Short mmCIF file of C-alpha atoms and ligand atoms in Angstrom, two decimals:
data_model
loop_
_atom_site.label_atom_id
_atom_site.label_comp_id
_atom_site.label_asym_id
_atom_site.label_seq_id
_atom_site.Cartn_x
_atom_site.Cartn_y
_atom_site.Cartn_z
CA MET A 647 0.57 -0.01 0.14
CA THR A 648 1.35 3.36 -1.08
CA TRP A 649 0.24 6.72 0.41
CA GLN A 650 -2.07 7.28 -1.75
CA ASP A 651 -3.91 4.39 -1.04
CA ASP A 652 -4.54 5.10 2.00
CA ALA A 653 -5.21 8.67 1.40
CA GLY A 654 -7.91 8.04 -1.43
CA ARG A 655 -9.16 5.26 1.18
CA ASP A 656 -9.53 7.29 4.36
CA LEU A 657 -9.78 11.31 3.70
CA VAL A 658 -12.46 12.95 2.87
CA ARG A 659 -13.31 13.13 -0.36
CA SER A 660 -13.49 16.79 -0.67
CA PHE A 661 -9.90 17.73 -1.50
CA GLY A 662 -8.19 16.74 -4.87
CA ASP A 663 -5.29 14.05 -4.36
CA ARG A 664 -3.14 14.82 -2.08
CA MET A 665 0.25 15.82 -4.25
CA ALA A 666 2.60 14.76 -1.89
CA LEU A 667 3.50 13.32 1.69
CA PHE A 668 5.83 15.62 3.31
CA VAL A 669 7.80 14.94 6.66
CA ARG A 670 9.27 17.60 8.00
CA GLY A 671 10.13 21.31 7.19
CA GLU A 672 12.55 23.51 8.16
CA GLY A 673 12.17 27.13 6.60
CA ALA A 674 11.63 27.69 3.40
CA TYR A 675 12.43 23.83 3.09
CA LEU A 676 10.26 21.03 3.03
CA TRP A 677 11.54 16.90 2.70
CA ASP A 678 9.23 14.74 1.36
CA ALA A 679 8.85 11.10 2.46
CA ASP A 680 11.40 9.93 -0.03
CA ASP A 681 13.57 12.69 1.84
CA ARG A 682 13.64 14.63 -1.25
CA ARG A 683 13.85 18.76 -0.78
CA TYR A 684 11.69 21.02 -2.01
CA LEU A 685 11.90 25.29 -1.35
CA ASP A 686 8.69 25.79 -0.49
CA PHE A 687 6.57 29.59 -1.66
CA LEU A 688 3.34 28.20 -0.91
CA ALA A 689 4.10 28.42 3.26
CA GLY A 690 0.91 26.09 4.18
CA ILE A 691 -1.30 28.64 2.52
CA ALA A 692 0.49 32.21 3.36
CA VAL A 693 0.62 30.56 7.12
CA ASN A 694 4.15 29.28 7.95
CA SER A 695 4.91 33.00 8.63
CA LEU A 696 8.16 32.80 10.17
CA GLY A 697 8.60 28.86 7.66
CA HIS A 698 8.82 25.49 8.76
CA ALA A 699 10.60 24.36 12.63
CA HIS A 700 10.82 28.06 14.03
CA PRO A 701 13.12 27.92 17.22
CA ALA A 702 10.01 30.51 18.08
CA PHE A 703 7.15 28.67 17.59
CA VAL A 704 8.12 25.32 18.93
CA GLU A 705 10.14 26.66 21.79
CA ALA A 706 6.91 28.51 22.48
CA ILE A 707 4.11 25.32 21.77
CA ALA A 708 6.56 24.03 23.86
CA GLY A 709 6.69 25.82 26.70
CA GLN A 710 3.64 27.01 27.08
CA ALA A 711 1.94 22.94 26.56
CA ALA A 712 4.45 22.36 30.09
CA THR A 713 3.00 25.31 31.92
CA LEU A 714 -1.39 25.40 30.53
CA ALA A 715 -2.77 24.77 27.13
CA HIS A 716 -6.68 25.08 28.16
CA VAL A 717 -8.90 26.32 30.30
CA SER A 718 -11.96 27.32 28.67
CA ASN A 719 -13.14 30.87 28.43
CA TYR A 720 -15.14 30.96 31.53
CA PHE A 721 -11.84 31.68 32.68
CA ALA A 722 -9.02 34.31 31.56
CA THR A 723 -4.93 33.51 31.29
CA LEU A 724 -2.21 35.53 30.55
CA PRO A 725 -1.16 34.52 26.88
CA GLN A 726 -4.34 35.45 26.10
CA LEU A 727 -4.56 39.03 27.67
CA GLU A 728 -1.47 39.66 25.80
CA LEU A 729 -2.19 38.58 22.52
CA ALA A 730 -5.60 40.45 22.39
CA GLY A 731 -3.25 43.82 24.14
CA ARG A 732 -0.80 43.18 20.68
CA LEU A 733 -3.25 42.61 17.98
CA LYS A 734 -5.36 45.80 18.81
CA ARG A 735 -1.93 47.78 19.12
CA LEU A 736 -0.81 46.24 15.92
CA SER A 737 -3.99 47.29 14.08
CA GLY A 738 -4.65 50.03 15.71
CA THR A 739 -8.39 50.30 16.91
CA GLY A 740 -6.47 52.12 19.96
CA ASP A 741 -8.33 51.64 23.67
CA SER A 742 -11.98 50.83 22.64
CA GLY A 743 -10.89 48.05 20.59
CA ARG A 744 -11.95 44.38 21.24
CA VAL A 745 -10.39 40.63 20.53
CA TYR A 746 -12.46 38.04 19.89
CA PHE A 747 -10.80 34.60 18.89
CA GLY A 748 -11.76 31.37 16.89
CA ASN A 749 -9.54 28.63 15.74
CA SER A 750 -9.95 29.61 11.73
CA GLY A 751 -10.53 31.94 8.89
CA ALA A 752 -13.86 30.55 8.76
CA GLU A 753 -14.82 31.55 12.36
CA ALA A 754 -13.41 34.63 12.95
CA ASN A 755 -16.31 35.51 9.53
CA GLU A 756 -18.76 33.97 11.36
CA ALA A 757 -18.40 35.98 14.46
CA ALA A 758 -17.85 38.62 11.92
CA PHE A 759 -21.19 37.55 10.49
CA LYS A 760 -23.09 37.57 14.08
CA LEU A 761 -21.44 41.08 14.56
CA ALA A 762 -22.70 42.50 10.91
CA ARG A 763 -26.03 41.22 11.97
CA LEU A 764 -26.00 42.16 16.12
CA HIS A 765 -25.27 46.22 14.29
CA GLY A 766 -28.79 45.84 11.42
CA GLY A 767 -31.20 43.86 13.18
CA THR A 768 -33.67 42.77 10.56
CA GLU A 769 -34.31 46.69 10.48
CA ARG A 770 -30.76 45.85 7.86
CA PRO A 771 -31.18 43.08 6.40
CA ARG A 772 -29.17 43.61 3.48
CA ILE A 773 -24.78 42.43 3.79
CA LEU A 774 -22.58 43.42 0.57
CA ALA A 775 -20.14 41.38 0.23
CA LEU A 776 -17.84 41.05 -3.55
CA THR A 777 -18.20 38.52 -6.42
CA ASP A 778 -14.95 36.82 -6.24
CA ALA A 779 -14.11 36.80 -3.03
CA PHE A 780 -13.37 34.15 -0.55
CA HIS A 781 -14.63 34.43 2.82
CA GLY A 782 -14.65 30.50 4.23
CA ARG A 783 -16.40 27.12 3.98
CA THR A 784 -19.09 27.17 6.41
CA MET A 785 -23.08 27.51 5.85
CA GLY A 786 -22.37 31.50 6.93
CA THR A 787 -19.50 32.39 5.28
CA LEU A 788 -19.81 30.32 2.63
CA ALA A 789 -22.83 32.73 1.95
CA LEU A 790 -20.59 35.46 2.36
CA THR A 791 -18.72 33.63 -0.65
CA GLY A 792 -19.25 34.85 -4.31
CA LYS A 793 -18.77 31.59 -6.15
CA PRO A 794 -21.96 30.35 -7.35
CA HIS A 795 -20.06 26.92 -8.08
CA MET A 796 -19.51 26.64 -4.29
CA GLN A 797 -22.45 27.51 -2.92
CA GLU A 798 -24.59 25.71 -5.65
CA PRO A 799 -24.66 22.27 -3.90
CA PHE A 800 -25.43 23.49 -0.43
CA LEU A 801 -28.70 25.48 -1.24
CA PRO A 802 -30.56 27.43 0.74
CA MET A 803 -28.21 30.27 1.71
CA THR A 804 -27.83 32.23 5.01
CA PRO A 805 -30.41 34.74 3.62
CA GLY A 806 -29.45 38.29 3.27
CA VAL A 807 -26.20 38.46 1.62
CA GLU A 808 -25.84 40.75 -1.67
CA PHE A 809 -22.80 40.26 -4.62
CA ILE A 810 -21.97 43.14 -5.56
CA ASP A 811 -18.68 44.05 -8.48
CA SER A 812 -15.74 45.55 -7.17
CA THR A 813 -15.60 49.36 -8.38
CA ILE A 814 -16.81 52.29 -6.28
CA GLU A 815 -20.12 52.99 -8.35
CA ALA A 816 -20.71 49.79 -7.93
CA LEU A 817 -21.05 50.32 -4.15
CA GLU A 818 -22.80 53.56 -4.47
CA ALA A 819 -25.75 52.18 -5.82
CA ALA A 820 -25.58 49.53 -4.10
CA LEU A 821 -25.67 51.00 -0.38
CA ASP A 822 -28.40 51.75 1.78
CA GLU A 823 -29.96 52.68 4.81
CA ARG A 824 -31.46 48.90 4.69
CA VAL A 825 -27.27 47.29 4.84
CA SER A 826 -25.48 45.97 7.99
CA ALA A 827 -21.95 45.66 6.61
CA LEU A 828 -19.75 45.29 3.72
CA PHE A 829 -17.46 42.70 3.59
CA VAL A 830 -14.25 43.30 1.52
CA GLU A 831 -10.88 41.18 0.79
CA PRO A 832 -8.68 43.75 0.28
CA ILE A 833 -6.78 41.69 -2.09
CA LYS A 834 -8.76 38.51 -2.84
CA GLY A 835 -6.14 35.60 -3.03
CA GLU A 836 -8.61 33.07 -3.62
CA ALA A 837 -9.85 34.29 -6.89
CA GLY A 838 -6.39 34.69 -8.33
CA VAL A 839 -4.82 37.94 -6.01
CA ILE A 840 -6.51 40.44 -7.65
CA ASP A 841 -6.45 43.72 -6.29
CA LEU A 842 -8.89 46.01 -5.47
CA PRO A 843 -9.28 49.28 -7.92
CA ASP A 844 -7.27 52.64 -6.88
CA GLY A 845 -8.91 54.61 -4.44
CA TYR A 846 -11.61 51.60 -2.86
CA LEU A 847 -11.19 51.40 0.69
CA ARG A 848 -11.51 54.90 0.93
CA ALA A 849 -14.33 54.89 -0.26
CA ALA A 850 -15.61 52.21 0.65
CA ARG A 851 -14.92 53.72 4.33
CA GLU A 852 -16.74 57.11 3.27
CA LEU A 853 -19.53 55.36 1.57
CA THR A 854 -20.15 52.96 4.69
CA GLU A 855 -19.86 55.75 7.51
CA ARG A 856 -22.64 57.97 5.28
CA HIS A 857 -24.93 55.41 5.69
CA GLY A 858 -23.77 53.96 8.96
CA VAL A 859 -23.11 50.79 7.65
CA LEU A 860 -19.96 48.74 9.31
CA LEU A 861 -17.43 47.96 6.98
CA ILE A 862 -15.46 44.59 7.54
CA LEU A 863 -12.37 43.46 6.30
CA ASP A 864 -11.30 40.09 5.60
CA GLU A 865 -7.33 40.19 6.25
CA ILE A 866 -7.39 36.68 6.86
CA GLN A 867 -4.58 35.62 4.23
CA THR A 868 -3.92 39.71 4.02
CA GLY A 869 -2.90 40.73 7.57
CA ALA A 870 -0.66 39.76 10.13
CA GLY A 871 2.68 41.08 7.60
CA ARG A 872 2.60 39.79 4.48
CA THR A 873 1.34 42.90 2.18
CA GLY A 874 4.27 45.35 3.63
CA GLU A 875 1.87 46.15 6.17
CA TRP A 876 0.71 44.56 9.62
CA PHE A 877 -3.25 44.71 8.02
CA ALA A 878 -3.70 45.37 4.17
CA PHE A 879 -5.87 48.39 5.84
CA GLN A 880 -3.04 50.40 6.62
CA HIS A 881 -1.86 50.86 2.97
CA ALA A 882 -5.04 53.36 2.37
CA GLY A 883 -5.09 55.44 5.88
CA ILE A 884 -8.75 53.96 7.17
CA THR A 885 -10.27 53.08 10.16
CA PRO A 886 -12.41 49.74 9.80
CA ASP A 887 -15.60 48.68 12.10
CA ALA A 888 -13.57 45.17 12.19
CA ILE A 889 -11.31 42.79 10.77
CA THR A 890 -10.78 39.57 10.12
CA VAL A 891 -7.47 37.74 10.89
CA ALA A 892 -6.43 33.60 10.96
CA LYS A 893 -3.69 32.35 8.60
CA GLY A 894 -0.09 33.84 9.01
CA ILE A 895 -1.37 34.92 12.87
CA GLY A 896 -0.56 31.40 14.02
CA GLY A 897 2.37 30.83 11.89
CA GLY A 898 0.97 26.99 11.55
CA PHE A 899 -1.17 26.48 14.77
CA PRO A 900 -4.97 27.12 14.43
CA ILE A 901 -6.08 30.04 15.39
CA GLY A 902 -8.51 33.05 14.39
CA ALA A 903 -9.31 36.19 15.83
CA LEU A 904 -11.83 39.57 14.87
CA ILE A 905 -10.56 42.80 15.87
CA THR A 906 -13.21 44.95 16.23
CA PHE A 907 -13.01 49.50 16.43
CA GLY A 908 -14.81 51.97 18.07
CA ALA A 909 -18.47 51.49 18.66
CA ALA A 910 -18.51 48.20 16.30
CA SER A 911 -16.94 46.47 19.80
CA ASP A 912 -19.93 46.92 22.04
CA LEU A 913 -22.18 45.09 19.79
CA PHE A 914 -21.53 41.55 21.28
CA TYR A 915 -23.24 41.35 24.82
CA PRO A 916 -22.66 37.83 27.05
CA GLY A 917 -24.66 34.77 25.52
CA THR A 918 -24.48 36.08 21.90
CA HIS A 919 -21.34 34.54 20.80
CA GLY A 920 -18.60 31.98 22.43
CA SER A 921 -15.95 28.71 21.36
CA THR A 922 -14.78 25.83 23.67
CA PHE A 923 -10.86 25.92 22.52
CA GLY A 924 -10.77 29.86 21.28
CA GLY A 925 -8.20 32.01 22.87
CA ASN A 926 -7.25 29.63 24.76
CA ALA A 927 -3.99 29.41 26.32
CA LEU A 928 -1.63 27.09 23.84
CA GLY A 929 -2.75 28.88 20.66
CA THR A 930 -2.58 32.47 22.27
CA ALA A 931 0.72 32.11 23.45
CA VAL A 932 2.03 30.24 19.99
CA SER A 933 0.45 33.43 17.87
CA SER A 934 1.97 36.08 20.03
CA ALA A 935 5.40 34.77 19.75
CA VAL A 936 5.15 34.56 16.40
CA LEU A 937 3.65 38.32 16.08
CA ALA A 938 6.82 39.12 18.62
CA GLU A 939 9.31 37.17 16.16
CA ILE A 940 7.93 39.68 12.76
CA GLU A 941 8.59 42.18 14.89
CA ARG A 942 11.93 41.66 16.28
CA GLU A 943 12.97 40.67 12.77
CA ASP A 944 10.68 43.54 10.76
CA LEU A 945 9.62 40.98 8.95
CA VAL A 946 6.92 44.22 7.99
CA ARG A 947 9.58 45.36 6.03
CA ASN A 948 10.90 42.40 4.62
CA ALA A 949 8.30 41.09 3.25
CA ALA A 950 7.62 44.28 1.74
CA GLU A 951 11.78 45.04 -0.06
CA ARG A 952 11.40 41.07 -0.65
CA GLY A 953 8.25 41.72 -2.46
CA GLU A 954 10.02 43.98 -4.58
CA GLN A 955 13.16 42.12 -5.23
CA LEU A 956 10.95 39.18 -6.81
CA ARG A 957 8.88 40.77 -8.27
CA ALA A 958 11.80 42.55 -10.81
CA ALA A 959 13.25 39.62 -11.08
CA ILE A 960 10.27 37.83 -12.32
CA ALA A 961 9.82 40.46 -14.65
CA ALA A 962 13.63 39.63 -15.93
CA ILE A 963 13.27 35.85 -16.07
CA ASP A 964 13.41 34.67 -20.21
CA THR A 965 10.05 33.30 -21.22
CA THR A 966 6.43 33.89 -22.98
CA LEU A 967 4.36 32.16 -20.15
CA ILE A 968 4.20 35.89 -18.00
CA ASP A 969 2.27 38.27 -17.84
CA GLY A 970 2.80 40.26 -14.91
CA CYS A 971 2.31 40.15 -11.49
CA ARG A 972 -0.45 41.49 -9.20
CA GLY A 973 -0.97 42.04 -5.14
CA GLN A 974 1.24 42.85 -2.72
CA GLY A 975 4.95 42.43 0.16
CA LEU A 976 4.24 38.86 -0.12
CA LEU A 977 1.42 37.71 -1.75
CA ILE A 978 1.84 37.86 -5.42
CA GLY A 979 -0.36 36.51 -8.55
CA ILE A 980 1.99 35.88 -11.38
CA GLY A 981 -0.37 35.90 -14.64
CA LEU A 982 0.06 34.06 -17.16
CA ARG A 983 -0.85 34.60 -20.79
CA HIS A 984 -2.25 30.92 -20.83
CA PRO A 985 -4.45 28.76 -18.93
CA LEU A 986 -1.37 26.97 -17.58
CA ALA A 987 -1.10 27.33 -14.32
CA LYS A 988 -1.82 23.68 -12.97
CA ALA A 989 1.03 22.62 -15.69
CA VAL A 990 3.59 24.87 -13.86
CA VAL A 991 2.43 23.71 -10.32
CA ALA A 992 3.48 20.40 -11.26
CA ALA A 993 6.57 20.96 -13.43
CA ALA A 994 7.23 23.36 -10.40
CA GLN A 995 7.01 20.75 -7.95
CA GLU A 996 9.31 17.89 -9.93
CA HIS A 997 11.83 20.93 -9.92
CA GLY A 998 11.22 20.74 -6.03
CA LEU A 999 9.60 24.36 -5.67
CA ILE A 1000 5.93 24.40 -4.01
CA ILE A 1001 3.67 26.72 -5.44
CA ASN A 1002 0.16 26.92 -5.50
CA ALA A 1003 -2.19 28.12 -8.78
CA PRO A 1004 -5.81 29.48 -7.43
CA ASN A 1005 -6.40 29.17 -10.69
CA GLU A 1006 -5.62 28.62 -14.11
CA GLN A 1007 -3.99 31.71 -15.58
CA THR A 1008 -2.59 32.18 -11.95
CA ILE A 1009 0.49 30.88 -10.03
CA ARG A 1010 0.08 32.29 -5.93
CA LEU A 1011 3.18 32.71 -4.54
CA VAL A 1012 2.53 33.34 -0.31
CA PRO A 1013 6.44 32.61 1.13
CA ALA A 1014 7.31 32.81 4.59
CA LEU A 1015 7.71 36.47 5.75
CA ASN A 1016 11.49 35.50 7.07
CA ILE A 1017 13.18 34.92 2.93
CA GLY A 1018 16.16 36.41 1.81
CA ASP A 1019 18.97 36.48 -1.19
CA VAL A 1020 19.31 32.83 -0.88
CA GLU A 1021 15.46 31.47 -0.73
CA ILE A 1022 15.04 34.19 -3.47
CA ASP A 1023 18.01 33.36 -6.31
CA GLU A 1024 17.02 29.72 -5.58
CA PHE A 1025 12.59 30.03 -6.40
CA ILE A 1026 14.19 32.18 -9.91
CA SER A 1027 16.25 29.58 -10.81
CA LEU A 1028 13.57 26.49 -9.96
CA PHE A 1029 10.93 28.24 -11.12
CA THR A 1030 12.62 29.44 -14.20
CA ALA A 1031 13.29 25.48 -15.01
CA ALA A 1032 9.62 24.99 -14.77
CA LEU A 1033 8.81 27.64 -17.42
CA HIS A 1034 10.84 26.05 -19.70
CA THR A 1035 9.86 22.58 -18.80
CA VAL A 1036 6.51 23.68 -19.83
CA GLU A 1037 7.13 25.46 -22.94
CA HIS A 1038 9.16 23.08 -24.23
CA ALA A 1039 6.25 20.46 -23.51
CA LEU A 1040 3.57 22.71 -25.11
CA LEU A 1041 6.42 23.03 -28.32
CA LEU A 1042 5.76 27.28 -27.78
CA ASP A 1043 7.87 29.18 -29.48
CA ALA A 1044 8.52 33.01 -28.70
CA THR A 1045 5.28 34.63 -29.97
CA PRO A 1046 2.67 33.54 -28.03
CA THR A 1047 -0.53 32.38 -29.24
CA GLU A 1048 -3.76 32.80 -27.84
CA ASP A 1049 -4.70 28.59 -28.03
CA VAL A 1050 -3.21 26.70 -26.39
CA PRO A 1051 -3.63 23.10 -25.77
CA ALA A 1052 -4.34 22.94 -22.16
CA GLY A 1053 -5.18 19.84 -21.66
CA ALA A 1054 -1.72 18.63 -23.48
CA VAL A 1055 0.29 19.01 -20.45
CA LEU A 1056 -2.26 18.37 -18.49
CA SER A 1057 -3.59 15.07 -18.76
CA ASP A 1058 -1.45 12.64 -16.39
CA ARG A 1059 -0.87 15.17 -13.54
CA ARG A 1060 -2.80 15.24 -10.54
CA GLU A 1061 -4.90 18.67 -10.45
CA SER A 1062 -3.94 20.68 -7.16
CA GLU A 1063 -6.57 21.79 -4.70
C1 PLP B 192 -8.11 30.99 4.17
C2 PLP B 192 -9.02 31.99 3.76
C3 PLP B 192 -10.75 31.89 4.80
C4 PLP B 192 -10.51 30.92 5.65
O1 PLP B 192 -10.21 30.58 6.72
P1 PLP B 192 -10.09 28.75 6.88
O2 PLP B 192 -8.83 29.05 8.20
O3 PLP B 192 -10.47 28.34 6.12
O4 PLP B 192 -11.40 28.12 7.64
C5 PLP B 192 -11.69 33.44 4.54
N1 PLP B 192 -10.80 34.21 4.03
C6 PLP B 192 -9.95 34.04 3.49
C7 PLP B 192 -9.30 35.42 2.87
C8 PLP B 192 -8.81 32.98 3.37
O5 PLP B 192 -8.32 33.66 2.66
#
């Protein structure tokens, strides 16, 4: 029996075939069961902010597990209070901010959904979200996720959510006094690292304020320093009513949070929400250690600088496949001229590089925030080799054509996701 057989028999079928079996990691590298080394530029989908097995992460888990792991939310713990204070400081809530802890991105967004209802009640039943944004897979967050193919098998959805295009005009047209909240993903990661139009967040802040609507930002992928600010909204110089975070704040430990600003902090009252595991001492100690390390090593600035360095190096690759980069900092979407992203991902893996294709025309890079010259140089050489493998397989010449047979190199490869 191979591990593929075990996975095929024992694991839920909602994921595609697993692409490899990894047994250990260190820094930006992973090793599979055959002891083959891979450069990891996916970092568990923007999760392993410090890379794999970072000493700060390892020591925080071991130390806190040996001290106090969990007591339930009937009680407070020092790590929970420390992390709440740290998140308030980093996100700039000021004294009036509050933090709700869950165990995932979806749980953070579920809390945000309830916040919207608490704010709007039955007077404001409408909630606006952006077409193509991703907010999670639970029933509430699926209702917020504007992807018909994801919702379709699970209809009916929780009512009230309406999807609008990511333009200021669409927002102006949709907002009124019956809307409780606007959900925005500052850069749409799962959709293919799609940036918002210039000035969108500022306009959204002004318009939502005018109509008494909560502006709730899903920073689950963009937060924790990834875009070159602690949170992506800080590039726009606005103050939202709430943000949700997860992925990178735990560095590999499952944790999520809803951070509220100003009056939105007074909406939850006793009995309106809760979680058994959320904010336990173990998870919050690990997250604090990860965020402290990001601060100590100035990794938010590193994300901005290494992001620029990577973009420049990618632009210099000799290839007919690439059509520019999107995103910010170390959240990078590489546009492809042809729908070959899965073929590029598979070729990269064969060359020892882990990357990801959120759709067939985009390669997503979300490496650890502490990468340096060595990792970037190695990435460029492996990625270039992977691109050339795909170009070669398709006998692409220097002139890109519009109708490349995508199936040609895909047919014998496992699909990702
Ligand atoms: C990953 C992600 C989620 C869901 O987080 P989970 O931890 O998988 O539940 C929600 N929103 C965004 C923007 C994400 O990237």
